Amino acid sequence: MVNEFSKNYNGIILKQRNNYECPLIFICAIPAKDIKEWVDVIPTREKKGAIQRILSDAHVRSIKNYISASPKNIIPTTITIAIPSEYEVIDHSLGDQCSLKTLKITMVEGQKSKPALLIDGQHRLEAMTRVEEEIPLICTIILGANDLERAINFVVINNKAKRVPTDLVKAIVSELDEVEKEDFKTRVTSIGLSLGDYNNALIILSLSDTSPFNGLLDWETNRDGQRLIKPLALEMALRLVRNDLNTESELDVDESLEILSAMWRGIKKAPGYDNIWLNNDSNLLSKASLVATTEFLIERINQKIEDGEIDPTEIQGVEQYSTELMSKIPSEFWTTKWEVKSLDTSAGRGLIRDALSKIRTNISRGMAEPFNKIDLFTPPSSEEQ
């Protein structure tokens, strides 16, 4: 015997275009946990007809942090869902001026596939679920949407996303009073927006849960963490990403911040690197190393961009490639004593980049001693001193 059960939601029906081909849209509010019960979120690579990117846990955390940062913070944008056929609309006429509808979703107990597919909002949905499952989310449900409609709406919605220009943000903020300005800055910083200011970007890198540098900056407000990283080193690294990465359009500070964080999250995930991350005897997070390693990564990523193998704006891809790249640099490299000193110069950073390149080459060639002929391990001659 088949056991069916259903979910009912009250809302309104919208016919956006005045023609018979236009799909109907049902608009309502649904608790986050309910949505996950009957809406599938499937990455495109896993199933034919699926229309989602891979979930980015870093993106989810940034939204979760924003919601958790203040009781005033809300997500007013809608979750977009497509439901092909397993639904019923019940009309409740309330007179000429208003018509309330009920959307009835029918499911079969134990069925593998769910009646609907998510088009847009997977990170918001996941983040809100982690904060509080009963939080209601505004939903736009496209009724009777087939594969084509789902694909078109996914591409259009996600391809039209664009940051608010920094100058426009500054103009808006300029009209707030001083208390409002401070509150505005606090709330947008909590979701990782620097508003084009490098100092704000450093604050985000120091405080954000998605930042690999969380609690590590060497400045006075870091009272509880380890002061391992010079703020100037991170600012230099940010400027390198913004100026030297070969992107189709010029990066802003926030985009550069996301990419730099992804690079170094990737480094931290390389074998053995998590163990040396907070090691005071490690050279990894010194100013010279942080800047030189960022330069090294940018150089390699640019090669991948030129070959069409990576999109630098796809944060997950940047993170994964950084892990892959640094997996061929043994973590012992950073804890072995370096004989060359005073590396915080252009020439010194060049030595670090050369060492990274040579080690990768040595390992690729199967050499038993990957640190062979690395200048950093060779004391300078008396003439060089």
Tab-separated table of C-alpha atoms in Angstrom:
chain	number	residue	atom	x	y	z
A	1	MET	CA	0.000	0.000	0.000
A	2	VAL	CA	1.339	3.424	-0.974
A	3	ASN	CA	1.343	5.972	1.838
A	4	GLU	CA	0.857	9.506	0.584
A	5	PHE	CA	1.164	12.658	2.627
A	6	SER	CA	0.942	16.323	1.756
A	7	LYS	CA	2.045	19.814	2.771
A	8	ASN	CA	-0.239	22.845	2.403
A	9	TYR	CA	0.869	26.477	2.082
A	10	ASN	CA	-1.249	29.606	1.742
A	11	GLY	CA	-0.176	32.291	-0.687
A	12	ILE	CA	-1.033	34.124	-3.881
A	13	ILE	CA	-0.847	33.242	-7.565
A	14	LEU	CA	0.896	35.628	-9.938
A	15	LYS	CA	0.643	35.521	-13.715
A	16	GLN	CA	3.459	37.857	-14.658
A	17	ARG	CA	2.852	37.915	-18.430
A	18	ASN	CA	-0.560	38.220	-20.068
A	19	ASN	CA	-0.349	35.200	-22.364
A	20	TYR	CA	-1.196	31.517	-22.143
A	21	GLU	CA	2.467	30.396	-22.367
A	22	CYS	CA	3.505	32.232	-19.213
A	23	PRO	CA	3.975	29.835	-16.254
A	24	LEU	CA	2.126	30.660	-13.049
A	25	ILE	CA	4.079	31.681	-9.966
A	26	PHE	CA	2.980	30.836	-6.429
A	27	ILE	CA	4.333	33.187	-3.753
A	28	CYS	CA	4.332	32.271	-0.078
A	29	ALA	CA	6.465	31.881	3.065
A	30	ILE	CA	7.691	28.404	4.049
A	31	PRO	CA	9.841	27.268	7.014
A	32	ALA	CA	13.378	26.343	5.961
A	33	LYS	CA	13.079	22.751	7.188
A	34	ASP	CA	9.861	22.250	5.167
A	35	ILE	CA	11.553	23.348	1.964
A	36	LYS	CA	14.286	20.758	2.458
A	37	GLU	CA	11.635	18.050	2.904
A	38	TRP	CA	10.169	18.354	-0.599
A	39	VAL	CA	12.717	20.312	-2.651
A	40	ASP	CA	15.764	18.595	-4.142
A	41	VAL	CA	19.055	20.521	-4.334
A	42	ILE	CA	21.160	18.533	-6.789
A	43	PRO	CA	24.423	19.714	-8.435
A	44	THR	CA	24.415	19.527	-12.232
A	45	ARG	CA	27.360	17.127	-12.292
A	46	GLU	CA	25.428	14.546	-10.240
A	47	LYS	CA	22.222	14.149	-12.235
A	48	LYS	CA	20.822	14.929	-15.658
A	49	GLY	CA	18.434	17.872	-15.498
A	50	ALA	CA	19.862	19.147	-12.207
A	51	ILE	CA	20.721	22.845	-12.121
A	52	GLN	CA	22.942	23.690	-9.175
A	53	ARG	CA	26.538	24.518	-8.426
A	54	ILE	CA	28.419	22.563	-5.761
A	55	LEU	CA	27.503	23.876	-2.313
A	56	SER	CA	30.193	26.197	-0.942
A	57	ASP	CA	30.412	25.779	2.813
A	58	ALA	CA	32.336	29.046	3.028
A	59	HIS	CA	29.457	30.893	1.360
A	60	VAL	CA	26.954	29.217	3.681
A	61	ARG	CA	29.012	30.233	6.719
A	62	SER	CA	29.187	33.862	5.574
A	63	ILE	CA	25.380	34.050	5.295
A	64	LYS	CA	24.939	32.232	8.613
A	65	ASN	CA	27.337	34.664	10.273
A	66	TYR	CA	25.370	37.593	8.879
A	67	ILE	CA	22.059	36.258	10.216
A	68	SER	CA	23.605	35.438	13.590
A	69	ALA	CA	25.401	38.788	13.880
A	70	SER	CA	22.292	40.843	14.651
A	71	PRO	CA	18.589	40.214	15.341
A	72	LYS	CA	17.928	42.958	12.788
A	73	ASN	CA	19.546	41.006	9.945
A	74	ILE	CA	17.070	39.321	7.592
A	75	ILE	CA	17.057	37.671	4.163
A	76	PRO	CA	14.255	39.399	2.217
A	77	THR	CA	15.140	37.869	-1.159
A	78	THR	CA	13.170	34.865	-2.345
A	79	ILE	CA	14.079	31.217	-2.688
A	80	THR	CA	13.163	30.168	-6.244
A	81	ILE	CA	11.700	26.685	-6.699
A	82	ALA	CA	10.363	24.752	-9.690
A	83	ILE	CA	7.664	22.109	-9.311
A	84	PRO	CA	6.717	20.183	-12.457
A	85	SER	CA	3.511	18.346	-11.646
A	86	GLU	CA	3.005	16.930	-8.162
A	87	TYR	CA	0.924	19.774	-6.772
A	88	GLU	CA	-2.620	21.096	-6.525
A	89	VAL	CA	-3.836	24.690	-6.182
A	90	ILE	CA	-6.943	25.210	-4.064
A	91	ASP	CA	-8.822	28.496	-4.457
A	92	HIS	CA	-10.312	30.393	-1.496
A	93	SER	CA	-12.303	33.305	-2.869
A	94	LEU	CA	-12.400	36.270	-0.511
A	95	GLY	CA	-14.384	38.598	-2.757
A	96	ASP	CA	-13.541	40.575	-5.865
A	97	GLN	CA	-10.440	42.266	-4.465
A	98	CYS	CA	-8.542	39.284	-3.076
A	99	SER	CA	-8.100	35.600	-3.779
A	100	LEU	CA	-6.187	33.389	-1.380
A	101	LYS	CA	-4.740	30.144	-2.728
A	102	THR	CA	-3.458	27.008	-1.065
A	103	LEU	CA	-0.655	25.046	-2.690
A	104	LYS	CA	-0.843	21.357	-1.849
A	105	ILE	CA	2.353	19.333	-2.344
A	106	THR	CA	1.835	15.569	-2.481
A	107	MET	CA	4.590	13.094	-1.647
A	108	VAL	CA	4.885	9.335	-1.353
A	109	GLU	CA	6.549	8.003	1.765
A	110	GLY	CA	9.995	6.601	0.993
A	111	GLN	CA	10.269	8.004	-2.541
A	112	LYS	CA	13.842	8.896	-3.510
A	113	SER	CA	13.204	11.957	-5.644
A	114	LYS	CA	11.364	14.972	-4.274
A	115	PRO	CA	8.494	16.767	-6.037
A	116	ALA	CA	10.397	20.013	-6.641
A	117	LEU	CA	13.848	21.296	-7.566
A	118	LEU	CA	15.622	24.367	-6.247
A	119	ILE	CA	16.517	26.985	-8.865
A	120	ASP	CA	18.075	29.716	-6.736
A	121	GLY	CA	18.959	30.179	-3.077
A	122	GLN	CA	20.665	26.952	-1.983
A	123	HIS	CA	23.227	28.774	0.177
A	124	ARG	CA	20.576	30.961	1.830
A	125	LEU	CA	18.411	27.910	2.464
A	126	GLU	CA	21.265	25.914	3.989
A	127	ALA	CA	22.455	28.858	6.102
A	128	MET	CA	18.999	29.611	7.468
A	129	THR	CA	18.454	25.933	8.282
A	130	ARG	CA	21.663	25.940	10.326
A	131	VAL	CA	20.546	29.036	12.235
A	132	GLU	CA	16.963	27.960	12.945
A	133	GLU	CA	14.952	25.365	11.004
A	134	GLU	CA	11.644	27.116	11.632
A	135	ILE	CA	12.726	30.430	10.084
A	136	PRO	CA	10.243	31.246	7.291
A	137	LEU	CA	11.674	32.038	3.871
A	138	ILE	CA	9.867	33.868	1.100
A	139	CYS	CA	9.442	31.438	-1.791
A	140	THR	CA	8.709	31.952	-5.457
A	141	ILE	CA	7.472	28.640	-6.859
A	142	ILE	CA	7.219	28.249	-10.633
A	143	LEU	CA	4.309	25.894	-11.223
A	144	GLY	CA	4.578	23.262	-13.936
A	145	ALA	CA	8.169	24.212	-14.793
A	146	ASN	CA	9.854	21.720	-17.128
A	147	ASP	CA	13.601	21.145	-17.600
A	148	LEU	CA	13.889	24.060	-20.048
A	149	GLU	CA	12.158	26.541	-17.752
A	150	ARG	CA	14.306	25.451	-14.821
A	151	ALA	CA	17.519	25.795	-16.823
A	152	ILE	CA	16.635	29.207	-18.268
A	153	ASN	CA	15.642	30.658	-14.916
A	154	PHE	CA	18.741	29.286	-13.190
A	155	VAL	CA	21.095	30.792	-15.787
A	156	VAL	CA	19.324	34.160	-15.972
A	157	ILE	CA	19.019	34.612	-12.202
A	158	ASN	CA	22.607	33.616	-11.460
A	159	ASN	CA	24.157	35.324	-14.463
A	160	LYS	CA	22.613	38.690	-13.693
A	161	ALA	CA	24.003	38.940	-10.180
A	162	LYS	CA	26.198	42.030	-9.889
A	163	ARG	CA	27.804	43.828	-7.001
A	164	VAL	CA	26.572	47.266	-6.066
A	165	PRO	CA	29.263	49.727	-7.277
A	166	THR	CA	31.461	51.049	-4.470
A	167	ASP	CA	30.760	54.681	-5.394
A	168	LEU	CA	27.017	54.090	-5.092
A	169	VAL	CA	27.497	52.473	-1.675
A	170	LYS	CA	29.576	55.452	-0.526
A	171	ALA	CA	26.899	57.863	-1.735
A	172	ILE	CA	24.207	55.974	0.169
A	173	VAL	CA	26.301	55.780	3.347
A	174	SER	CA	27.158	59.497	3.183
A	175	GLU	CA	23.508	60.365	3.850
A	176	LEU	CA	23.331	58.315	7.066
A	177	ASP	CA	23.973	59.886	10.462
A	178	GLU	CA	27.120	58.893	12.371
A	179	VAL	CA	25.438	56.214	14.508
A	180	GLU	CA	23.768	54.712	11.444
A	181	LYS	CA	27.074	54.742	9.542
A	182	GLU	CA	28.782	52.748	12.285
A	183	ASP	CA	25.894	50.276	12.464
A	184	PHE	CA	25.923	49.949	8.674
A	185	LYS	CA	29.664	49.264	8.661
A	186	THR	CA	29.365	46.649	11.432
A	187	ARG	CA	26.538	44.783	9.734
A	188	VAL	CA	28.019	44.698	6.230
A	189	THR	CA	31.454	43.770	7.577
A	190	SER	CA	29.837	40.789	9.309
A	191	ILE	CA	28.954	39.356	5.890
A	192	GLY	CA	32.385	40.012	4.402
A	193	LEU	CA	31.867	43.292	2.536
A	194	SER	CA	34.727	45.773	2.736
A	195	LEU	CA	32.995	48.539	0.734
A	196	GLY	CA	36.244	49.031	-1.158
A	197	ASP	CA	38.268	49.875	1.938
A	198	TYR	CA	41.462	47.872	2.531
A	199	ASN	CA	41.337	48.412	6.289
A	200	ASN	CA	37.785	46.999	6.376
A	201	ALA	CA	39.060	44.079	4.302
A	202	LEU	CA	41.740	43.358	6.913
A	203	ILE	CA	39.104	43.460	9.663
A	204	ILE	CA	37.071	40.889	7.733
A	205	LEU	CA	40.123	38.665	7.213
A	206	SER	CA	40.848	38.908	10.927
A	207	LEU	CA	37.313	38.178	12.175
A	208	SER	CA	35.420	36.178	9.559
A	209	ASP	CA	34.850	32.477	10.197
A	210	THR	CA	35.477	31.844	6.497
A	211	SER	CA	38.905	33.493	6.616
A	212	PRO	CA	41.985	31.274	6.987
A	213	PHE	CA	43.586	34.208	8.821
A	214	ASN	CA	40.893	34.426	11.508
A	215	GLY	CA	42.408	35.526	14.828
A	216	LEU	CA	45.948	35.675	13.433
A	217	LEU	CA	46.580	39.346	12.626
A	218	ASP	CA	49.306	41.114	14.572
A	219	TRP	CA	47.438	44.193	15.752
A	220	GLU	CA	46.213	45.615	19.050
A	221	THR	CA	42.574	44.538	18.755
A	222	ASN	CA	43.611	40.876	18.486
A	223	ARG	CA	43.570	40.295	22.232
A	224	ASP	CA	42.835	36.572	22.298
A	225	GLY	CA	44.370	35.120	19.126
A	226	GLN	CA	47.934	34.476	17.971
A	227	ARG	CA	49.566	37.490	16.367
A	228	LEU	CA	51.325	35.717	13.523
A	229	ILE	CA	50.521	37.823	10.456
A	230	LYS	CA	51.536	41.397	9.744
A	231	PRO	CA	48.544	43.410	8.464
A	232	LEU	CA	50.758	44.935	5.772
A	233	ALA	CA	51.498	41.443	4.429
A	234	LEU	CA	47.793	40.752	3.920
A	235	GLU	CA	47.197	44.146	2.354
A	236	MET	CA	50.080	43.544	-0.067
A	237	ALA	CA	48.649	40.112	-0.899
A	238	LEU	CA	45.197	41.621	-1.490
A	239	ARG	CA	46.627	44.258	-3.818
A	240	LEU	CA	48.540	41.559	-5.717
A	241	VAL	CA	45.347	39.582	-6.305
A	242	ARG	CA	43.499	42.697	-7.418
A	243	ASN	CA	46.231	43.988	-9.724
A	244	ASP	CA	47.965	40.863	-11.061
A	245	LEU	CA	45.280	38.201	-11.488
A	246	ASN	CA	44.210	37.981	-15.132
A	247	THR	CA	40.447	38.399	-14.854
A	248	GLU	CA	38.042	39.496	-17.583
A	249	SER	CA	37.068	42.609	-15.652
A	250	GLU	CA	38.867	44.547	-12.942
A	251	LEU	CA	38.443	43.036	-9.491
A	252	ASP	CA	37.179	45.132	-6.604
A	253	VAL	CA	38.473	44.801	-3.052
A	254	ASP	CA	35.696	42.414	-1.980
A	255	GLU	CA	36.268	40.092	-4.928
A	256	SER	CA	40.013	40.139	-4.242
A	257	LEU	CA	39.320	39.341	-0.590
A	258	GLU	CA	37.220	36.307	-1.541
A	259	ILE	CA	39.875	35.011	-3.926
A	260	LEU	CA	42.760	35.526	-1.484
A	261	SER	CA	40.793	33.733	1.245
A	262	ALA	CA	40.053	30.866	-1.140
A	263	MET	CA	43.734	30.564	-2.088
A	264	TRP	CA	44.854	30.310	1.513
A	265	ARG	CA	41.999	28.067	2.613
A	266	GLY	CA	43.235	25.788	-0.147
A	267	ILE	CA	46.803	25.991	1.155
A	268	LYS	CA	45.640	25.150	4.669
A	269	LYS	CA	43.938	21.999	3.335
A	270	ALA	CA	47.143	20.692	1.717
A	271	PRO	CA	48.593	17.626	3.514
A	272	GLY	CA	50.383	18.582	6.728
A	273	TYR	CA	49.658	22.302	6.474
A	274	ASP	CA	46.981	22.424	9.144
A	275	ASN	CA	49.602	21.149	11.610
A	276	ILE	CA	52.003	24.022	10.934
A	277	TRP	CA	49.394	26.785	10.581
A	278	LEU	CA	49.810	28.045	14.150
A	279	ASN	CA	53.439	26.955	14.523
A	280	ASN	CA	55.575	29.905	15.620
A	281	ASP	CA	58.645	28.183	14.151
A	282	SER	CA	57.057	27.938	10.706
A	283	ASN	CA	57.984	30.414	7.981
A	284	LEU	CA	54.657	29.961	6.178
A	285	LEU	CA	52.840	33.021	7.545
A	286	SER	CA	55.819	35.357	7.735
A	287	LYS	CA	55.383	38.552	5.743
A	288	ALA	CA	57.866	37.531	3.039
A	289	SER	CA	56.422	34.025	2.676
A	290	LEU	CA	52.793	35.111	2.641
A	291	VAL	CA	53.402	37.651	-0.101
A	292	ALA	CA	55.753	35.395	-2.102
A	293	THR	CA	53.402	32.403	-1.903
A	294	THR	CA	50.498	34.580	-3.041
A	295	GLU	CA	52.640	35.745	-5.983
A	296	PHE	CA	53.477	32.109	-6.767
A	297	LEU	CA	49.807	31.102	-6.702
A	298	ILE	CA	48.748	34.042	-8.865
A	299	GLU	CA	51.412	33.144	-11.426
A	300	ARG	CA	50.206	29.519	-11.600
A	301	ILE	CA	46.515	30.446	-11.637
A	302	ASN	CA	47.162	32.897	-14.473
A	303	GLN	CA	48.639	30.021	-16.498
A	304	LYS	CA	45.456	28.022	-15.878
A	305	ILE	CA	43.329	31.020	-16.856
A	306	GLU	CA	45.284	31.391	-20.105
A	307	ASP	CA	44.679	27.707	-20.895
A	308	GLY	CA	40.984	28.049	-20.087
A	309	GLU	CA	41.237	25.550	-17.225
A	310	ILE	CA	40.098	27.747	-14.349
A	311	ASP	CA	37.751	30.666	-13.731
A	312	PRO	CA	39.230	32.806	-10.937
A	313	THR	CA	35.782	34.039	-9.938
A	314	GLU	CA	34.701	30.453	-9.162
A	315	ILE	CA	35.909	30.471	-5.577
A	316	GLN	CA	35.595	26.720	-5.031
A	317	GLY	CA	37.806	26.051	-8.057
A	318	VAL	CA	40.484	28.461	-6.831
A	319	GLU	CA	40.473	26.796	-3.415
A	320	GLN	CA	40.729	23.291	-4.872
A	321	TYR	CA	43.541	24.249	-7.257
A	322	SER	CA	45.496	25.907	-4.431
A	323	THR	CA	45.268	22.692	-2.420
A	324	GLU	CA	46.396	20.659	-5.417
A	325	LEU	CA	49.294	23.026	-6.109
A	326	MET	CA	50.610	23.150	-2.552
A	327	SER	CA	50.188	19.409	-2.009
A	328	LYS	CA	53.496	19.074	-3.863
A	329	ILE	CA	55.253	21.390	-1.420
A	330	PRO	CA	55.959	19.311	1.728
A	331	SER	CA	54.954	21.171	4.880
A	332	GLU	CA	58.463	20.442	6.218
A	333	PHE	CA	59.750	23.081	3.805
A	334	TRP	CA	58.296	25.774	6.038
A	335	THR	CA	59.657	24.381	9.312
A	336	THR	CA	63.168	23.506	8.070
A	337	LYS	CA	65.706	26.168	9.029
A	338	TRP	CA	66.310	28.701	6.267
A	339	GLU	CA	69.890	29.934	6.161
A	340	VAL	CA	69.142	33.026	4.068
A	341	LYS	CA	67.876	35.948	6.141
A	342	SER	CA	66.271	39.319	5.365
A	343	LEU	CA	63.835	37.886	2.831
A	344	ASP	CA	61.346	40.745	2.997
A	345	THR	CA	62.628	42.277	-0.227
A	346	SER	CA	61.796	41.744	-3.869
A	347	ALA	CA	64.900	39.557	-4.243
A	348	GLY	CA	64.117	37.636	-1.054
A	349	ARG	CA	60.564	36.893	-2.146
A	350	GLY	CA	61.998	35.786	-5.468
A	351	LEU	CA	64.110	33.185	-3.633
A	352	ILE	CA	60.973	31.824	-1.938
A	353	ARG	CA	59.085	31.618	-5.245
A	354	ASP	CA	62.048	29.893	-6.900
A	355	ALA	CA	62.198	27.401	-4.030
A	356	LEU	CA	58.499	26.553	-4.400
A	357	SER	CA	58.926	26.020	-8.122
A	358	LYS	CA	62.061	23.857	-7.744
A	359	ILE	CA	60.515	21.681	-5.037
A	360	ARG	CA	57.474	20.966	-7.217
A	361	THR	CA	59.792	20.097	-10.107
A	362	ASN	CA	61.962	17.835	-7.926
A	363	ILE	CA	58.909	15.956	-6.662
A	364	SER	CA	57.441	15.643	-10.160
A	365	ARG	CA	60.738	14.076	-11.279
A	366	GLY	CA	60.615	11.613	-8.390
A	367	MET	CA	63.780	12.899	-6.731
A	368	ALA	CA	64.498	11.363	-3.325
A	369	GLU	CA	65.593	14.752	-1.950
A	370	PRO	CA	62.921	17.323	-2.895
A	371	PHE	CA	64.868	20.104	-1.171
A	372	ASN	CA	67.936	19.524	-3.357
A	373	LYS	CA	69.588	22.722	-4.645
A	374	ILE	CA	67.260	25.061	-2.790
A	375	ASP	CA	69.085	28.354	-2.256
A	376	LEU	CA	67.179	29.163	0.936
A	377	PHE	CA	68.915	26.261	2.682
A	378	THR	CA	72.399	27.329	1.563
A	379	PRO	CA	74.234	29.839	3.767
A	380	PRO	CA	75.296	32.863	1.729
A	381	SER	CA	79.011	33.119	0.990
A	382	SER	CA	81.107	35.724	2.757
A	383	GLU	CA	81.146	37.741	-0.464
A	384	GLU	CA	77.322	37.763	-0.559
A	385	GLN	CA	77.197	38.784	3.092
